[in-house]
Every structure is written in C-alpha cells, then in structure tokens.
Amino acid sequence: MKSLWPVASLFMISFCLIAEASATEKVSPYFGVGSDMFIFSIDSFNAAQEQLQYEPNTPGLSRFGLSAFGLGASISTRGPTEELDKDKGESKFLDFQLSYNSTKWGADLYVQQYEGFYLKNSSEVGGTTTYHLFPDLKFQHYGLMGRYALDNNGGFSISGLLNQADEIKKTAGSYFLVGGFRQYTLETENSMIPTPLQGINTEMDNLRKLSVNTLNLGVGAGKYWVSSSNFFVGAVFDLTGTYGLYKYTLTNDEQNTDYSTISYSLKVGTGYTGKKWRTGVSAYADATTLQGLDRTYIKPQATAFFLYVRYVFD
C-alpha cells in the first residue's frame, strides 16, 4: 500500500505536529500509544437501511512528544500495514493537525485526506459475507477552528486535559466561544452506494462530488476535577451551528444550495498528575452533519483514544 507522501519502507508514517501553549517552561517529554479512526456515514438513506458506514483501512499509532519553553511538538508513527485486514481493501491517507491551546484561547488547523474505503456494515447490505469496497472514494477535510475562554480565572487548560502539557493543579473550568471555517470534499468516480441499494435514491446513486464550505459558530464548556491524591477527570464539550454552501456534482446535473446543521465535539481525559511523572488517558470525538441529497445526511466523524506517560525535568 502506498501513502499520499513518502513513507518508511516498513511503516506508514503520519505526522501530527502539535504546538501547545504551556504555563511552564520546564522540559517535559512524553510517549503514548493509541488509535484514531475516521469514518463517515450516510444517514436516513431509506426506511430499511438507516445508515451506511464508510471507513478507511488504516493502522494504529504511537506518539512521542516534547514540551519545553511554553511550546510543544509531537510526531506520530503508524503501525505496519502488513497487519491490516486485506479484505477491507487499501487506503491512502494524510492526516496533519496543528494546534495551539492556552488558558485563554486556542486554535486548531486540520488537513485530512483519505482515499479508499470499505463499508463497515456490509453484512447488513444484501446479506453479503464480504466487504463492499470503494477504492476510488476520496474524502478531504481542511479547517481552521478557534476558541476563546469567557471566564477562566481558575486556569482550565485543554492541553492539560489531553496530555498534561500544562500542569493540572486544582479543579477548574471555563465556558468558550468557538468558531471557524471548514471545507469538505467527497469525490468518487463510481457510485458510492453499494450495488444492492442502488435504485432507491437515484440522486445519491449519481452523486460524484460534493463540495461544502462551512462557517461554524457555537459555544463550549469544559471542566476537570482534581482529587487530594492528584488524580483528575474532566471533559470539554462544544456545540456549533454549521452553515454550509453546497455544490453537488451528479453524472448529468449540478446543484448549488445552502443548508444549516448542528455539529459537536467532545474531549475527555483522566489521569495522575505528579510533580515528576504524569500519566493518563484521553479521547475525543468530533462529528459534523452535512446535508446529502433527497433528505439524507452525510456525517464525517473523527475519534481517537490515547494512553500516555510524561516526565517533567526540573
């Protein structure tokens, strides 16, 4: 399998550079392992088949990072592709994210490209025992999202919640204004609808490209609780309104329109925050709702799970 950029011979490498604002200038390396998953679904397809779930075939990841002098960076390496289930086809991917989070404001930049999907719930479609494959199906996502803390006198830190780049000292929380721009492109040379379901929704059968430019505005809230024994648990939840300009390219037609939908993001974290050693588990889920054709919805979703350990030098 080949990626969308040069890779090491035995590993699929994806880089994730993360700039993290930190209240401390101490040098603090960390290492972690986990998994991330990108899927998109077509919902409300018809009464008999409510949802079609599309997923690329990608390996898990490990990450090494370093925080120092108020900033941080990390690099993620993906596992060997030889261990993947070949029945799920081959996927090409590029996933780059750049983030900055202080106690007052933050920003996230996304560049995500995936090509080659399989239908995760293929067994529900036509009674097949094999996966429906879509090797030419492409999904791209580019975005810039920001947040501003409305009240954060307690020093709540999203970087602290996710990987303890900031030291978590006490229970704290904050409310946020969130917003930004995102662009989505879904493209295929052939129909993205599996053969047994073609003919039910002819517009979705004939859809070859969807381009959406969105403006996102909303609110968020976050809090973590710290015990006397230095264990913590917390979460951040964002709810945004998404206004999109849509362009649908069909086999014999082109449509332009606009829609408004609701999207959300959830980040959770728990762990132990010591003076020298910090360890924890974090996870996030990010879901966007886009309007499909003929009363359907297309929902890109990104999820991740991460287990890490960090050491803080004097």
GROMACS .gro file of C-alpha atoms in nm:
model
  314
    1MET     CA    1   0.000   0.000   0.000
    2LYS     CA    2   0.127   0.345  -0.086
    3SER     CA    3   0.052   0.661   0.109
    4LEU     CA    4  -0.002   1.009  -0.025
    5TRP     CA    5   0.353   1.111   0.068
    6PRO     CA    6   0.692   0.929   0.110
    7VAL     CA    7   0.693   0.672   0.390
    8ALA     CA    8   0.943   0.448   0.561
    9SER     CA    9   0.967   0.106   0.398
   10LEU     CA   10   0.800  -0.089   0.680
   11PHE     CA   11   0.579   0.172   0.842
   12MET     CA   12   0.302   0.404   0.735
   13ILE     CA   13   0.409   0.739   0.880
   14SER     CA   14   0.169   1.021   0.952
   15PHE     CA   15   0.294   1.339   1.111
   16CYS     CA   16   0.096   1.524   1.372
   17LEU     CA   17   0.269   1.847   1.480
   18ILE     CA   18   0.106   1.996   1.785
   19ALA     CA   19   0.200   2.333   1.931
   20GLU     CA   20   0.074   2.353   2.287
   21ALA     CA   21   0.078   2.667   2.495
   22SER     CA   22   0.206   2.586   2.842
   23ALA     CA   23   0.220   2.790   3.157
   24THR     CA   24   0.554   2.627   3.245
   25GLU     CA   25   0.890   2.645   3.074
   26LYS     CA   26   1.008   2.306   3.205
   27VAL     CA   27   1.125   2.041   2.958
   28SER     CA   28   0.866   1.761   2.951
   29PRO     CA   29   0.885   1.467   2.706
   30TYR     CA   30   0.603   1.216   2.675
   31PHE     CA   31   0.528   0.892   2.494
   32GLY     CA   32   0.195   0.735   2.415
   33VAL     CA   33   0.010   0.472   2.215
   34GLY     CA   34  -0.343   0.473   2.085
   35SER     CA   35  -0.572   0.461   1.789
   36ASP     CA   36  -0.762   0.709   1.583
   37MET     CA   37  -1.045   0.645   1.346
   38PHE     CA   38  -1.209   0.847   1.071
   39ILE     CA   39  -1.542   0.736   0.930
   40PHE     CA   40  -1.831   0.895   0.752
   41SER     CA   41  -2.186   0.774   0.728
   42ILE     CA   42  -2.485   0.835   0.506
   43ASP     CA   43  -2.784   0.856   0.737
   44SER     CA   44  -3.158   0.832   0.669
   45PHE     CA   45  -3.088   0.655   0.341
   46ASN     CA   46  -3.422   0.475   0.345
   47ALA     CA   47  -3.655   0.307   0.592
   48ALA     CA   48  -3.489  -0.035   0.552
   49GLN     CA   49  -3.128   0.089   0.567
   50GLU     CA   50  -3.100   0.383   0.804
   51GLN     CA   51  -2.721   0.420   0.789
   52LEU     CA   52  -2.427   0.333   0.563
   53GLN     CA   53  -2.088   0.343   0.742
   54TYR     CA   54  -1.769   0.405   0.539
   55GLU     CA   55  -1.424   0.359   0.693
   56PRO     CA   56  -1.065   0.363   0.558
   57ASN     CA   57  -0.832   0.074   0.636
   58THR     CA   58  -0.556   0.236   0.847
   59PRO     CA   59  -0.327   0.105   1.127
   60GLY     CA   60  -0.296   0.230   1.487
   61LEU     CA   61  -0.037   0.481   1.601
   62SER     CA   62   0.227   0.560   1.863
   63ARG     CA   63   0.340   0.912   1.954
   64PHE     CA   64   0.645   1.077   2.106
   65GLY     CA   65   0.631   1.441   2.208
   66LEU     CA   66   0.822   1.712   2.389
   67SER     CA   67   0.708   2.027   2.572
   68ALA     CA   68   0.961   2.298   2.654
   69PHE     CA   69   0.973   2.677   2.694
   70GLY     CA   70   0.600   2.716   2.661
   71LEU     CA   71   0.561   2.516   2.337
   72GLY     CA   72   0.548   2.154   2.235
   73ALA     CA   73   0.561   1.921   1.937
   74SER     CA   74   0.492   1.555   1.871
   75ILE     CA   75   0.536   1.304   1.593
   76SER     CA   76   0.312   1.004   1.536
   77THR     CA   77   0.409   0.681   1.359
   78ARG     CA   78   0.158   0.431   1.232
   79GLY     CA   79   0.197   0.057   1.265
   80PRO     CA   80   0.289  -0.182   0.981
   81THR     CA   81   0.028  -0.211   0.709
   82GLU     CA   82   0.103  -0.583   0.667
   83GLU     CA   83  -0.108  -0.650   0.976
   84LEU     CA   84  -0.420  -0.490   0.829
   85ASP     CA   85  -0.716  -0.697   0.711
   86LYS     CA   86  -0.669  -0.720   0.332
   87ASP     CA   87  -1.041  -0.793   0.289
   88LYS     CA   88  -1.103  -0.429   0.382
   89GLY     CA   89  -0.905  -0.302   0.084
   90GLU     CA   90  -0.624  -0.048   0.074
   91SER     CA   91  -0.636   0.315   0.183
   92LYS     CA   92  -0.413   0.616   0.118
   93PHE     CA   93  -0.415   0.887   0.379
   94LEU     CA   94  -0.261   1.207   0.505
   95ASP     CA   95  -0.362   1.346   0.844
   96PHE     CA   96  -0.192   1.663   0.969
   97GLN     CA   97  -0.310   1.871   1.262
   98LEU     CA   98  -0.161   2.181   1.418
   99SER     CA   99  -0.300   2.306   1.749
  100TYR     CA  100  -0.241   2.586   1.998
  101ASN     CA  101  -0.416   2.599   2.333
  102SER     CA  102  -0.361   2.844   2.618
  103THR     CA  103  -0.582   2.905   2.918
  104LYS     CA  104  -0.743   3.200   2.734
  105TRP     CA  105  -0.769   3.096   2.368
  106GLY     CA  106  -0.687   2.819   2.123
  107ALA     CA  107  -0.679   2.730   1.754
  108ASP     CA  108  -0.681   2.406   1.553
  109LEU     CA  109  -0.572   2.357   1.191
  110TYR     CA  110  -0.680   2.040   1.006
  111VAL     CA  111  -0.553   1.883   0.683
  112GLN     CA  112  -0.706   1.537   0.631
  113GLN     CA  113  -0.713   1.333   0.311
  114TYR     CA  114  -0.835   0.976   0.275
  115GLU     CA  115  -0.874   0.761  -0.034
  116GLY     CA  116  -1.010   0.405  -0.037
  117PHE     CA  117  -1.297   0.299   0.190
  118TYR     CA  118  -1.486  -0.015   0.281
  119LEU     CA  119  -1.846  -0.038   0.400
  120LYS     CA  120  -1.820  -0.123   0.769
  121ASN     CA  121  -2.174  -0.259   0.796
  122SER     CA  122  -2.159  -0.457   0.471
  123SER     CA  123  -2.325  -0.759   0.635
  124GLU     CA  124  -2.645  -0.555   0.666
  125VAL     CA  125  -2.649  -0.481   0.292
  126GLY     CA  126  -2.754  -0.763   0.063
  127GLY     CA  127  -2.664  -1.036   0.311
  128THR     CA  128  -2.301  -1.045   0.194
  129THR     CA  129  -2.019  -1.202   0.397
  130THR     CA  130  -1.755  -0.982   0.230
  131TYR     CA  131  -1.695  -0.607   0.250
  132HIS     CA  132  -1.821  -0.369  -0.015
  133LEU     CA  133  -1.509  -0.182  -0.131
  134PHE     CA  134  -1.483   0.171  -0.272
  135PRO     CA  135  -1.116   0.213  -0.376
  136ASP     CA  136  -1.171   0.539  -0.567
  137LEU     CA  137  -1.379   0.710  -0.296
  138LYS     CA  138  -1.198   1.018  -0.159
  139PHE     CA  139  -1.272   1.238   0.141
  140GLN     CA  140  -1.088   1.563   0.219
  141HIS     CA  141  -1.125   1.798   0.514
  142TYR     CA  142  -0.947   2.130   0.566
  143GLY     CA  143  -1.030   2.354   0.857
  144LEU     CA  144  -0.931   2.629   1.097
  145MET     CA  145  -1.124   2.644   1.425
  146GLY     CA  146  -1.068   2.872   1.723
  147ARG     CA  147  -1.194   2.915   2.078
  148TYR     CA  148  -1.196   3.197   2.334
  149ALA     CA  149  -1.245   3.146   2.708
  150LEU     CA  150  -1.521   3.365   2.851
  151ASP     CA  151  -1.427   3.306   3.214
  152ASN     CA  152  -1.113   3.115   3.306
  153ASN     CA  153  -0.982   3.258   3.630
  154GLY     CA  154  -0.920   2.906   3.757
  155GLY     CA  155  -0.669   2.830   3.481
  156PHE     CA  156  -0.852   2.548   3.298
  157SER     CA  157  -0.624   2.405   3.026
  158ILE     CA  158  -0.728   2.188   2.729
  159SER     CA  159  -0.363   2.086   2.679
  160GLY     CA  160  -0.358   1.980   3.043
  161LEU     CA  161  -0.674   1.776   2.999
  162LEU     CA  162  -0.550   1.588   2.688
  163ASN     CA  163  -0.184   1.515   2.767
  164GLN     CA  164  -0.082   1.729   3.070
  165ALA     CA  165   0.138   1.966   2.871
  166ASP     CA  166   0.016   2.212   3.134
  167GLU     CA  167   0.027   2.105   3.497
  168ILE     CA  168  -0.317   2.039   3.643
  169LYS     CA  169  -0.307   2.185   3.993
  170LYS     CA  170  -0.668   2.228   4.101
  171THR     CA  171  -1.028   2.187   3.998
  172ALA     CA  172  -1.109   2.440   3.725
  173GLY     CA  173  -1.350   2.505   3.439
  174SER     CA  174  -1.442   2.752   3.170
  175TYR     CA  175  -1.701   2.848   2.908
  176PHE     CA  176  -1.594   2.915   2.550
  177LEU     CA  177  -1.697   3.082   2.229
  178VAL     CA  178  -1.597   2.857   1.938
  179GLY     CA  179  -1.597   2.915   1.565
  180GLY     CA  180  -1.412   2.886   1.238
  181PHE     CA  181  -1.416   2.767   0.879
  182ARG     CA  182  -1.409   2.417   0.734
  183GLN     CA  183  -1.410   2.273   0.384
  184TYR     CA  184  -1.524   1.921   0.295
  185THR     CA  185  -1.492   1.736  -0.035
  186LEU     CA  186  -1.635   1.392  -0.108
  187GLU     CA  187  -1.549   1.257  -0.453
  188THR     CA  188  -1.579   0.928  -0.641
  189GLU     CA  189  -1.551   0.800  -0.998
  190ASN     CA  190  -1.826   0.544  -0.944
  191SER     CA  191  -2.135   0.536  -0.727
  192MET     CA  192  -2.067   0.544  -0.352
  193ILE     CA  193  -2.387   0.347  -0.292
  194PRO     CA  194  -2.342  -0.033  -0.275
  195THR     CA  195  -2.497  -0.219  -0.568
  196PRO     CA  196  -2.778  -0.391  -0.367
  197LEU     CA  197  -2.913  -0.049  -0.262
  198GLN     CA  198  -2.887   0.134  -0.593
  199GLY     CA  199  -3.218   0.245  -0.740
  200ILE     CA  200  -3.364   0.351  -0.404
  201ASN     CA  201  -3.220   0.703  -0.402
  202THR     CA  202  -3.117   0.785  -0.759
  203GLU     CA  203  -2.971   1.125  -0.668
  204MET     CA  204  -2.728   0.966  -0.422
  205ASP     CA  205  -2.658   0.691  -0.679
  206ASN     CA  206  -2.549   0.957  -0.927
  207LEU     CA  207  -2.357   1.183  -0.688
  208ARG     CA  208  -1.993   1.203  -0.797
  209LYS     CA  209  -1.867   1.501  -0.599
  210LEU     CA  210  -1.981   1.703  -0.300
  211SER     CA  211  -1.802   2.027  -0.206
  212VAL     CA  212  -1.902   2.215   0.110
  213ASN     CA  213  -1.761   2.536   0.258
  214THR     CA  214  -1.885   2.592   0.612
  215LEU     CA  215  -1.896   2.869   0.870
  216ASN     CA  216  -1.917   2.730   1.225
  217LEU     CA  217  -2.020   2.926   1.536
  218GLY     CA  218  -2.111   2.795   1.878
  219VAL     CA  219  -2.037   2.759   2.248
  220GLY     CA  220  -1.844   2.517   2.463
  221ALA     CA  221  -1.785   2.427   2.825
  222GLY     CA  222  -1.505   2.241   2.998
  223LYS     CA  223  -1.410   2.133   3.349
  224TYR     CA  224  -1.183   1.894   3.532
  225TRP     CA  225  -1.191   1.781   3.891
  226VAL     CA  226  -0.871   1.713   4.087
  227SER     CA  227  -0.859   1.495   4.399
  228SER     CA  228  -0.631   1.539   4.702
  229SER     CA  229  -0.429   1.239   4.574
  230ASN     CA  230  -0.357   1.420   4.241
  231PHE     CA  231  -0.593   1.218   4.021
  232PHE     CA  232  -0.814   1.412   3.781
  233VAL     CA  233  -1.101   1.362   3.538
  234GLY     CA  234  -1.255   1.614   3.300
  235ALA     CA  235  -1.419   1.693   2.969
  236VAL     CA  236  -1.481   1.968   2.711
  237PHE     CA  237  -1.798   1.977   2.501
  238ASP     CA  238  -1.857   2.211   2.205
  239LEU     CA  239  -2.187   2.256   2.021
  240THR     CA  240  -2.179   2.454   1.697
  241GLY     CA  241  -2.416   2.566   1.429
  242THR     CA  242  -2.279   2.486   1.082
  243TYR     CA  243  -2.384   2.697   0.784
  244GLY     CA  244  -2.266   2.549   0.455
  245LEU     CA  245  -2.252   2.644   0.088
  246TYR     CA  246  -2.302   2.321  -0.107
  247LYS     CA  247  -2.214   2.214  -0.458
  248TYR     CA  248  -2.339   1.872  -0.574
  249THR     CA  249  -2.196   1.730  -0.896
  250LEU     CA  250  -2.402   1.444  -1.038
  251THR     CA  251  -2.346   1.235  -1.350
  252ASN     CA  252  -2.578   1.459  -1.553
  253ASP     CA  253  -2.651   1.758  -1.330
  254GLU     CA  254  -2.504   2.017  -1.092
  255GLN     CA  255  -2.680   2.170  -0.793
  256ASN     CA  256  -2.584   2.463  -0.569
  257THR     CA  257  -2.758   2.543  -0.243
  258ASP     CA  258  -2.704   2.621   0.127
  259TYR     CA  259  -2.803   2.444   0.448
  260SER     CA  260  -2.766   2.486   0.823
  261THR     CA  261  -2.694   2.189   1.051
  262ILE     CA  262  -2.565   2.112   1.404
  263SER     CA  263  -2.220   1.969   1.487
  264TYR     CA  264  -2.041   1.876   1.809
  265SER     CA  265  -1.702   1.795   1.959
  266LEU     CA  266  -1.627   1.609   2.285
  267LYS     CA  267  -1.286   1.574   2.455
  268VAL     CA  268  -1.234   1.374   2.776
  269GLY     CA  269  -0.931   1.300   2.990
  270THR     CA  270  -0.833   1.132   3.316
  271GLY     CA  271  -0.506   1.050   3.486
  272TYR     CA  272  -0.250   1.116   3.756
  273THR     CA  273  -0.069   1.449   3.780
  274GLY     CA  274   0.253   1.427   3.979
  275LYS     CA  275   0.549   1.659   4.011
  276LYS     CA  276   0.779   1.439   3.801
  277TRP     CA  277   0.561   1.171   3.643
  278ARG     CA  278   0.226   1.230   3.480
  279THR     CA  279   0.017   0.965   3.310
  280GLY     CA  280  -0.331   0.944   3.173
  281VAL     CA  281  -0.584   0.851   2.909
  282SER     CA  282  -0.755   1.092   2.672
  283ALA     CA  283  -1.012   1.057   2.396
  284TYR     CA  284  -1.208   1.279   2.163
  285ALA     CA  285  -1.495   1.260   1.919
  286ASP     CA  286  -1.569   1.521   1.653
  287ALA     CA  287  -1.885   1.490   1.442
  288THR     CA  288  -2.015   1.716   1.165
  289THR     CA  289  -2.355   1.689   0.997
  290LEU     CA  290  -2.368   1.770   0.624
  291GLN     CA  291  -2.677   1.767   0.405
  292GLY     CA  292  -2.695   1.490   0.145
  293LEU     CA  293  -2.941   1.458  -0.142
  294ASP     CA  294  -3.305   1.357  -0.116
  295ARG     CA  295  -3.335   1.401   0.263
  296THR     CA  296  -3.013   1.214   0.351
  297TYR     CA  297  -2.733   1.332   0.580
  298ILE     CA  298  -2.358   1.279   0.541
  299LYS     CA  299  -2.180   1.271   0.877
  300PRO     CA  300  -1.797   1.277   0.897
  301GLN     CA  301  -1.674   1.160   1.238
  302ALA     CA  302  -1.324   1.152   1.385
  303THR     CA  303  -1.247   0.968   1.710
  304ALA     CA  304  -0.924   0.897   1.896
  305PHE     CA  305  -0.802   0.717   2.207
  306PHE     CA  306  -0.460   0.788   2.361
  307LEU     CA  307  -0.267   0.641   2.658
  308TYR     CA  308   0.043   0.839   2.758
  309VAL     CA  309   0.315   0.887   3.019
  310ARG     CA  310   0.507   1.216   3.068
  311TYR     CA  311   0.819   1.306   3.264
  312VAL     CA  312   0.891   1.662   3.381
  313PHE     CA  313   1.253   1.776   3.425
  314ASP     CA  314   1.347   2.038   3.680
   0.00000   0.00000   0.00000
